[in-house]
Short mmCIF file of C-alpha atoms and ligand atoms in Angstrom, two decimals:
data_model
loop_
_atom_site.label_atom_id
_atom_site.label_comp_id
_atom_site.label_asym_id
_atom_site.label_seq_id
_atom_site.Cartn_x
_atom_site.Cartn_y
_atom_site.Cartn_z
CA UNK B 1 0.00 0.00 0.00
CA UNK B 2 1.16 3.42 -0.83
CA UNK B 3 0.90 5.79 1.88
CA UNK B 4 -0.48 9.57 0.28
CA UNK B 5 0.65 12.56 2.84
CA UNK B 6 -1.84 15.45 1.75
CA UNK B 7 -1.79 19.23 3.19
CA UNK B 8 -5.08 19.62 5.06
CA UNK B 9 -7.58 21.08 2.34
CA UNK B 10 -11.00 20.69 1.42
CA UNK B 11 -10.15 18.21 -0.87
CA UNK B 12 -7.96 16.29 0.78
CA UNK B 13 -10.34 15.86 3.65
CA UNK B 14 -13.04 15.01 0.74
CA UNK B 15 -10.58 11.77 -0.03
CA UNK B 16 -9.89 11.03 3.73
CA UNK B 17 -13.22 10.77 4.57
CA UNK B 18 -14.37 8.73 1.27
CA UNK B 19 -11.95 6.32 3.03
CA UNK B 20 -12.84 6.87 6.08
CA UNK B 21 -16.48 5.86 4.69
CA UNK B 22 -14.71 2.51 3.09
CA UNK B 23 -13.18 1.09 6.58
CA UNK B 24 -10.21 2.42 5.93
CA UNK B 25 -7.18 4.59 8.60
CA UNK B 26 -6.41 8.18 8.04
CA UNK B 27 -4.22 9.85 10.11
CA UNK B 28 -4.95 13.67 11.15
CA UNK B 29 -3.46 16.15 13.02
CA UNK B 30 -5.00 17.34 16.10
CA UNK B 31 -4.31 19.86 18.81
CA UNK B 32 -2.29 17.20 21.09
CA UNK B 33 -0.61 14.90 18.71
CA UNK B 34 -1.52 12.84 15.52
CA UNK B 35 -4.11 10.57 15.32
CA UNK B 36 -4.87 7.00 13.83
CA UNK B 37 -8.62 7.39 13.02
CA UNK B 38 -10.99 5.06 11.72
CA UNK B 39 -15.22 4.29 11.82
CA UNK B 40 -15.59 3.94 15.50
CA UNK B 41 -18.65 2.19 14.33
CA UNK B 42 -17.24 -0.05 12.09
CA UNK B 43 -15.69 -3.32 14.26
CA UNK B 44 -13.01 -4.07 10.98
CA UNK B 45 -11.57 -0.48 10.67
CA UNK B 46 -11.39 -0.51 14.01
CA UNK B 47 -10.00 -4.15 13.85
CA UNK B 48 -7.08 -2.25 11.19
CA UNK B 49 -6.15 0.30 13.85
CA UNK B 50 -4.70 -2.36 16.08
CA UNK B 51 -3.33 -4.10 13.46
CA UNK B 52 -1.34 -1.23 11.89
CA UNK B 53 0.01 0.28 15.47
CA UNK B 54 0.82 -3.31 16.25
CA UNK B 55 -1.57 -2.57 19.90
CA UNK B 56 -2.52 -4.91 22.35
CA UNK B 57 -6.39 -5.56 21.68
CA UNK B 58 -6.83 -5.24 25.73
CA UNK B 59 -6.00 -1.46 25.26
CA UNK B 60 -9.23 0.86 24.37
CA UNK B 61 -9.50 3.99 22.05
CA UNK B 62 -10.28 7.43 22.32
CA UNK B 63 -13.81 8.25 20.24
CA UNK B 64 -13.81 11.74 18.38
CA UNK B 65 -16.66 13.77 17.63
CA UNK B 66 -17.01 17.12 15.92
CA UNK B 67 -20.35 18.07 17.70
CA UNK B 68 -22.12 16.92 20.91
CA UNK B 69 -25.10 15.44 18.73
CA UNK B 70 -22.78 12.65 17.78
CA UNK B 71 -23.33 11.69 21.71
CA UNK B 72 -26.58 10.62 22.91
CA UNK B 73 -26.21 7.32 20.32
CA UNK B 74 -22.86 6.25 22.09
CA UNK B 75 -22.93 7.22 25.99
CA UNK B 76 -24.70 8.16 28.90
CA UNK B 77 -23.99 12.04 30.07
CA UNK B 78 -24.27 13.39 33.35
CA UNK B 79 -24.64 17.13 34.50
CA UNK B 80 -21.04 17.21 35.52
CA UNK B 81 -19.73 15.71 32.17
CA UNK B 82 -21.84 18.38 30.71
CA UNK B 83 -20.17 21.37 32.53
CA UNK B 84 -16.80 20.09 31.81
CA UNK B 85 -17.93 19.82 28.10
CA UNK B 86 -18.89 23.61 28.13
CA UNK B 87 -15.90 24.37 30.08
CA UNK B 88 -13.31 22.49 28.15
CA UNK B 89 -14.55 21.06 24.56
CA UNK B 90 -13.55 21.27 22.08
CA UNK B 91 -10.30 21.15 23.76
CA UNK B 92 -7.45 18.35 24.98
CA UNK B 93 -9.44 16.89 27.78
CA UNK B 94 -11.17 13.02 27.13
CA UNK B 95 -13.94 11.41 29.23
CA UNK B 96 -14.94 8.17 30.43
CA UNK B 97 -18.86 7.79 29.46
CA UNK B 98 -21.01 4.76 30.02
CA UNK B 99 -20.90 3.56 26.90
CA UNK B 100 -24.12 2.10 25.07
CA UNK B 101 -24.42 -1.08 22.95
CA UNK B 102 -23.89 0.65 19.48
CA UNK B 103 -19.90 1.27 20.14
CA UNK B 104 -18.54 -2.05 19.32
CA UNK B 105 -16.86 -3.82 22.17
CA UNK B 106 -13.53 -3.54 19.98
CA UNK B 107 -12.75 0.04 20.44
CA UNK B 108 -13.48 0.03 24.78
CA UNK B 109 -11.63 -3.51 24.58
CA UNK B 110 -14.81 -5.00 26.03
CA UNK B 111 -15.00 -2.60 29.22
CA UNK B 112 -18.32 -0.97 29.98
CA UNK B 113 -17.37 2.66 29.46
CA UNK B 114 -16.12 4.82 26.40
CA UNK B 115 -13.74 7.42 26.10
CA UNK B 116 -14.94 10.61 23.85
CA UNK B 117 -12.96 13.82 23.20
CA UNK B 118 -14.28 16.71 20.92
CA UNK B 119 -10.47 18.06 19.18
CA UNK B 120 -9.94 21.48 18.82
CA UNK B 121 -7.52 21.34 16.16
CA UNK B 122 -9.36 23.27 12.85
CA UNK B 123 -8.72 20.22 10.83
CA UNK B 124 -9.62 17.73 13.18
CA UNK B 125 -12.72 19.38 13.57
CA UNK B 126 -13.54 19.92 9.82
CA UNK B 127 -12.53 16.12 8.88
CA UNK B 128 -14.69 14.91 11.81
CA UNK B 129 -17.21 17.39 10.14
CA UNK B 130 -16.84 16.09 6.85
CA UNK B 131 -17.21 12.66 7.49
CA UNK B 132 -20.15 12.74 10.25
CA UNK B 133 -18.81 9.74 11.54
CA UNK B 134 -17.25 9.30 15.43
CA UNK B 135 -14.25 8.42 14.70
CA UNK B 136 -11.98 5.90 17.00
CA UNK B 137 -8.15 7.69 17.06
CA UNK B 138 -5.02 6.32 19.04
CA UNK B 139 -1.87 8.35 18.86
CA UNK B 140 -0.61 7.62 14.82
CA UNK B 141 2.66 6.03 16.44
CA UNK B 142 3.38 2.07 16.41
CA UNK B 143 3.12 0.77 19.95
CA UNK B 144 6.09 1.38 22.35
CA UNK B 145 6.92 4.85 19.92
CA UNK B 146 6.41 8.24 20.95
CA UNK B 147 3.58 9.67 19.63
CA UNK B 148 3.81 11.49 16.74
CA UNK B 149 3.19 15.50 16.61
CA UNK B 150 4.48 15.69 12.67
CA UNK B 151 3.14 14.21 9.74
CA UNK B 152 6.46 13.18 9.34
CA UNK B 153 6.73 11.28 12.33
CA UNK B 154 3.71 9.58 11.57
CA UNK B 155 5.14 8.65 8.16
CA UNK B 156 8.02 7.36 10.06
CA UNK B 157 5.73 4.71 12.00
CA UNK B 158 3.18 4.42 9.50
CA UNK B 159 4.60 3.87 5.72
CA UNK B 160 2.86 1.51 3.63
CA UNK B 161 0.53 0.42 6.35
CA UNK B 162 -1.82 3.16 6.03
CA UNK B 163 -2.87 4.83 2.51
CA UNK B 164 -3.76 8.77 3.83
CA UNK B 165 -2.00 11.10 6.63
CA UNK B 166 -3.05 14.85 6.59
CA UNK B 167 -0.80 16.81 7.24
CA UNK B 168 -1.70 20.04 9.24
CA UNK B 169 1.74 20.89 10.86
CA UNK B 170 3.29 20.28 14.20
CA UNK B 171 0.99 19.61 17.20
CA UNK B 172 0.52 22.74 19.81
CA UNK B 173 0.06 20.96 22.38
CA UNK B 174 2.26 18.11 21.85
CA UNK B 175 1.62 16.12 24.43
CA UNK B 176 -1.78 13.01 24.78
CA UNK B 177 -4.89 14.71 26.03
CA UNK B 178 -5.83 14.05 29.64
CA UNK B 179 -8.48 10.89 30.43
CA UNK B 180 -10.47 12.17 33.09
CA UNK B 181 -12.33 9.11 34.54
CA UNK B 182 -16.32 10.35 35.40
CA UNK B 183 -17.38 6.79 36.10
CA UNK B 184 -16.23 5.50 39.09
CA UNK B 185 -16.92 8.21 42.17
CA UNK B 186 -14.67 10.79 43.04
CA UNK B 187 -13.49 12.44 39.26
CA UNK B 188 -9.74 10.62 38.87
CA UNK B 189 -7.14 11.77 35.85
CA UNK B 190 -5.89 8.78 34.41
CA UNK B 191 -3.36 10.40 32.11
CA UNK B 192 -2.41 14.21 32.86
CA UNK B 193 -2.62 16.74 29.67
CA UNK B 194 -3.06 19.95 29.16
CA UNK B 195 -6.25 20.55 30.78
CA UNK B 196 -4.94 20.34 34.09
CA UNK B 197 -6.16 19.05 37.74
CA UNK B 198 -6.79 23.23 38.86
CA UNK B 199 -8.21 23.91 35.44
CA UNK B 200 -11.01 20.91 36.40
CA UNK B 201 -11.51 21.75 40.17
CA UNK B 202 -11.98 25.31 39.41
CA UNK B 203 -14.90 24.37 36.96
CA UNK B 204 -16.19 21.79 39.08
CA UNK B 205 -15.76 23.47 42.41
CA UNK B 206 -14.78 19.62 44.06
CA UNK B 207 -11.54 17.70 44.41
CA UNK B 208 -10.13 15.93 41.19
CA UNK B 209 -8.12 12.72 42.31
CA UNK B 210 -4.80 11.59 40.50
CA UNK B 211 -4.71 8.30 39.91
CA UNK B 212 -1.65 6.59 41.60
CA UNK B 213 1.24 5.44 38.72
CA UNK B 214 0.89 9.24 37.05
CA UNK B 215 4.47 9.55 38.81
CA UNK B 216 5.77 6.37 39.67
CA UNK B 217 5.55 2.76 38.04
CA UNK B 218 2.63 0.41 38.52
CA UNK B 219 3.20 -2.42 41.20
CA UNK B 220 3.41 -6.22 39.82
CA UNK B 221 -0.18 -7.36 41.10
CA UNK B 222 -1.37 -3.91 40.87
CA UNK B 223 -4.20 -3.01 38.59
CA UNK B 224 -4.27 -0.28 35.94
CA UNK B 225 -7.73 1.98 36.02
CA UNK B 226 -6.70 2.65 32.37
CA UNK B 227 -5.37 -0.24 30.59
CA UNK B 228 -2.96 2.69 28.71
CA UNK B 229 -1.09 2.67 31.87
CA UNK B 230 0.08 -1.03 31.90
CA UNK B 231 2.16 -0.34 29.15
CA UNK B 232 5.78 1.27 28.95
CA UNK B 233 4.56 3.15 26.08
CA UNK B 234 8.17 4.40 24.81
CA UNK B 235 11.01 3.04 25.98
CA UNK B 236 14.16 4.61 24.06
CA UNK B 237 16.91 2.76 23.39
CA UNK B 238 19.02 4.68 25.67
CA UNK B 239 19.13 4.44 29.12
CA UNK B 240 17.09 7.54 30.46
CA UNK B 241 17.80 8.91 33.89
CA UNK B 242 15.94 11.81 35.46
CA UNK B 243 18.40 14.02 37.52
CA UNK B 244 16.84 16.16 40.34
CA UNK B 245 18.03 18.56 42.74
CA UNK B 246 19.12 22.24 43.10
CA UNK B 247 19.63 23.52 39.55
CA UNK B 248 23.35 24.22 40.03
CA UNK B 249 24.10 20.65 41.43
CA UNK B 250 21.95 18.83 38.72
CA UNK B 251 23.98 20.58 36.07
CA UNK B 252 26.75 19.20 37.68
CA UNK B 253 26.12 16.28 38.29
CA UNK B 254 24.66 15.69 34.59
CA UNK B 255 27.81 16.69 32.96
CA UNK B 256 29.84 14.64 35.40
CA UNK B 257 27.69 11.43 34.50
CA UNK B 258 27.64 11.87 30.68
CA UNK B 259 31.41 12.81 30.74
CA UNK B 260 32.03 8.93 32.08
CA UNK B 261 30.09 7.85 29.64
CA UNK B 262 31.31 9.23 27.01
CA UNK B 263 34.60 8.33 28.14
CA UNK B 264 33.70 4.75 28.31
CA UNK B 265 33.04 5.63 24.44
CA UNK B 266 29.16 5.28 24.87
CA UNK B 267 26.91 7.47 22.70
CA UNK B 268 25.73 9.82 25.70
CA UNK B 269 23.68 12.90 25.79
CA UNK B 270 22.07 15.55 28.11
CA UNK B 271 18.01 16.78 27.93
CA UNK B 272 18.32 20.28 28.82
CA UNK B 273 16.48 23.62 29.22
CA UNK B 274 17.57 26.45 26.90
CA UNK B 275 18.94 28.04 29.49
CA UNK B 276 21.39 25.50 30.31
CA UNK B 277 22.73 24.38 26.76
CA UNK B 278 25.51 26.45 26.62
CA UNK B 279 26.90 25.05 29.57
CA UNK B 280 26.45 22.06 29.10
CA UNK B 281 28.31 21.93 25.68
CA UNK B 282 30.21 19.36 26.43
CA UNK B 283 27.33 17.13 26.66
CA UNK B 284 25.53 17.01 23.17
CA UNK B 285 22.70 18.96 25.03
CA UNK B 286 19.42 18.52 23.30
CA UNK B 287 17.23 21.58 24.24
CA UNK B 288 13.90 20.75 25.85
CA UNK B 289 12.55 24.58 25.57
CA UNK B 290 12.67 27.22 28.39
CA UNK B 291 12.76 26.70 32.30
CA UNK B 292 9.97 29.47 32.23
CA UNK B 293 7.62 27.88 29.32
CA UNK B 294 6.82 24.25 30.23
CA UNK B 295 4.13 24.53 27.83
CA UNK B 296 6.89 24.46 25.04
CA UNK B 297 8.53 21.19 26.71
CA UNK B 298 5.07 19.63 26.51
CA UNK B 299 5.54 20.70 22.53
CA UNK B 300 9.26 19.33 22.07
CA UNK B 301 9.14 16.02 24.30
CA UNK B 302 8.25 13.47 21.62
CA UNK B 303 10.26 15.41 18.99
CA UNK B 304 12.88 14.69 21.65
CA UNK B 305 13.05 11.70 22.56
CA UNK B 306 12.65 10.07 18.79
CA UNK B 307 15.62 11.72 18.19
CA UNK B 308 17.61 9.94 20.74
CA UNK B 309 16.28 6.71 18.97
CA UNK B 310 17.53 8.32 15.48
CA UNK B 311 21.20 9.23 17.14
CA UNK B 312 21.65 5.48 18.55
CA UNK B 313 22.33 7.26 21.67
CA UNK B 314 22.93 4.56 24.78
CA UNK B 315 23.55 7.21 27.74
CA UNK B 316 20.86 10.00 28.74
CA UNK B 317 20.40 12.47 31.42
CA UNK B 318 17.45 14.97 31.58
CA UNK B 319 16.50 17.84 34.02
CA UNK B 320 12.93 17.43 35.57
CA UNK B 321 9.74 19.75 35.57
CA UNK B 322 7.99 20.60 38.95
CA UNK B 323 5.19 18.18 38.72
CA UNK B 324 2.69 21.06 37.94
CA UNK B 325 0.07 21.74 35.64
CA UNK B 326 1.23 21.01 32.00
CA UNK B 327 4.90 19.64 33.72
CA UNK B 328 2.34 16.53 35.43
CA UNK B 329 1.69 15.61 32.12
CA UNK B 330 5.61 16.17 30.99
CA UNK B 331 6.69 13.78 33.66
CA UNK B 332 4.35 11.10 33.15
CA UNK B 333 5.68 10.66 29.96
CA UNK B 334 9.78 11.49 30.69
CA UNK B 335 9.23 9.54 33.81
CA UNK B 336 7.63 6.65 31.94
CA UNK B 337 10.04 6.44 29.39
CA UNK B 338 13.02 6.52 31.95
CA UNK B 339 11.14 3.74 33.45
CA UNK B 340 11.57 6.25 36.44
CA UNK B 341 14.99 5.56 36.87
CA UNK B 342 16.21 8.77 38.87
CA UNK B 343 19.14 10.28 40.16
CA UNK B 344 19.01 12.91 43.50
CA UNK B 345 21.77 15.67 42.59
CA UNK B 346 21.93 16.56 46.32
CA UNK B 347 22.43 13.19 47.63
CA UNK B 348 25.34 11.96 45.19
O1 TXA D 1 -4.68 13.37 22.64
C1 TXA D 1 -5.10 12.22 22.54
O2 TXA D 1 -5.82 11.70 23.40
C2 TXA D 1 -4.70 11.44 21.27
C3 TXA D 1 -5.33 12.14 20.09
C4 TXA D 1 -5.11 11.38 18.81
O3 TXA D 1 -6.68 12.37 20.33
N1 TXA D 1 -5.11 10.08 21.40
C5 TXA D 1 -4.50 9.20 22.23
O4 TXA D 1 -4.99 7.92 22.16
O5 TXA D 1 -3.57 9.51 22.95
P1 TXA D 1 -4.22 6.65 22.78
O6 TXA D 1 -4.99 5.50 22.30
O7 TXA D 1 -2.79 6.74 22.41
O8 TXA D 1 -4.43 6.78 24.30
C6 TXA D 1 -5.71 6.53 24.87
C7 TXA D 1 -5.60 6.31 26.35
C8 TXA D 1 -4.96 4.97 26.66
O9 TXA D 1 -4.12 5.12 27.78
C9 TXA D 1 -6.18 4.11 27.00
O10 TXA D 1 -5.86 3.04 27.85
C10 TXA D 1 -7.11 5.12 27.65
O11 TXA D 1 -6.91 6.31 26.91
N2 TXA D 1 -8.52 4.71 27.54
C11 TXA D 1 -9.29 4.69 26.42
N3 TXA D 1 -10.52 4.22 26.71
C12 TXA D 1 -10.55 3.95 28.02
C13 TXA D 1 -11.52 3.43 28.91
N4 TXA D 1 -12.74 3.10 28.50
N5 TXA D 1 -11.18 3.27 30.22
C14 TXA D 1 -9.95 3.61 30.67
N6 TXA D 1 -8.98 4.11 29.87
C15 TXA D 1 -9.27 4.27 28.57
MG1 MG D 2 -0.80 6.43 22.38
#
């Protein structure tokens, strides 16, 4: 199969969603990072989505509508899903619904509840538009890659096993919209993004739970409230460590650590803020955006860390984020990826 990369344009999302129509994947920007979309109603395309990210069936999908119409034929809504819809769609945030018997079993992997998000990404929203279909849409990345936020990066992943990607630029968000769970009690984030934990109490006026492994890994017998969280997602070739601490000593302490490895002739490399590049020369610093703008870390990480993959690097050290707001979301995925392998710059 040949695999078309389009601009976004009227025509192009006339094609994608003829093939949309057929069964068949298109992959489409939105505001977080690519998506892998097919029919959510249609058990075979959805069936094709699994197939061509090579995903565990036990892993569910993400539903995406254009308008809240599309709803009432796949969930149940409650008043408090509604005022986070008016609050925050079309936006990055997803919810856990109820789900009723028309969504095929396939795309919740058999559990009892769905999980919708309206994108706000202007081509997102006019393909979902175009089509009038909900449309099922994991990251556009082959399991245990980072998502991609590039049409090229999806190309990367996806060549020859998919025949459209629209391309509509680099993500602005960059990072996997967060799964707020509705369902079971108390409201619980499953996966941190960029609607944030104070962004949902202060529309809801009640505490927002985080579920447990955001920040740490998940214990042997323990089990995952989203099945997403089982998985390692991206592990990079290299091995990642997170060095924390006072800024001065992490710097340190990251150039003394890549300096023995490179010494010992590995392929090594520091994740750094802008700030700190320069002095960290030495180190093959890869810039992770400013100290003061975690927002544009969000936007680089995956950009990142496939580049680390692309450089055969073996060795890496990164500076942290405060575990706030938009940085949650950054460290559930740096974290993740260094399999949360850390190193305390005041302690060493
Ligand atoms: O920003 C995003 O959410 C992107 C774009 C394309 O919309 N999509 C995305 O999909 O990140 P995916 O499949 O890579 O991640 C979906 C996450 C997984 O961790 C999955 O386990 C969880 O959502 N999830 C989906 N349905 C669920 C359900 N019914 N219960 C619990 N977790 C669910
Ligand atoms: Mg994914």
């Amino acid at each position: 199969m040949i695999t078309q990369v389009l601009p976004a344009s009227p025509e192009s999302f006339a094609l994608a969603s003829d093939l949309l129509r057929k069964g068949q994947l298109v992959a489409f920007p939105t505001e977080t990072v690519y998506g892998l979309g097919a029919d959510a109603l249609n058990e075979s395309a959805v069936r094709a989505i699994f197939e061509a990210k090579g995903r565990p069936a036990d892993n569910p999908l993400i539903v995406h509508i254009a308008d809240r119409s599309q709803l009432s034929p796949l969930c149940e809504m409650s008043d408090v899903s509604c005022r986070l819809m008016d609050a925050f769609w079309p936006g990055p945030l997803t919810m856990l619904f109820p789900k009723k018997p028309a969504v095929p079993a396939v795309v919740t992997a058999g559990l009892p509840t769905v999980a919708i998000r309206m994108p706000s990404h202007p081509d997102a929203a006019a393909l979902l538009r175009v089509c009038g279909l909900p449309i099922a849409a994991p990251s556009a990345n082959r399991s245990g890659r980072p998502s991609p936020t590039t049409a090229a990066h999806v190309l990367e992943d996806m060549d020859r096993r998919i025949p459209l990607i629209l391309d509509g630029g680099p993500c602005e968000v960059g990072v996997e919209s967060t799964v707020l769970d509705l369902t079971h009690g108390e409201p619980t984030i499953l996966r941190p993004g960029g609607i944030t934990r104070n962004m949902l109490e202060s529309v809801l006026g009640t505490p927002v739970r985080l579920a447990d492994s955001i920040l740490r890994p998940l214990g042997k017998d323990e089990k995952a409230l989203s099945p997403g969280m089982r998985y390692q997602h991206y592990a990079p070739e290299a091995v990642l460590t997170l060095v924390e601490g006072p800024e001065d000593r992490v710097l340190a302490l990251m150039r003394k650590k890549c300096s023995e490895a490179l010494s010992m002739g590995k392929k090594a490399c520091v994740l750094c803020f802008s700030e700190h590049c320069a002095l960290l020369s030495d180190c093959f610093p890869h810039d992770i955006g400013s100290l003061s703008r975690p927002e544009e870390t969000a936007r680089r990480l995956f950009r990142v860390l496939r580049k680390l993959d692309e450089e055969g690097m073996e060795v890496v050290f990164t500076e942290v984020l405060p575990p706030e707001e938009i940085g949650l979301a950054v460290m559930n995925r740096l974290g993740r990826a260094a399999a949360f392998r850390t190193l305390r710059a005041d302690q060493e």
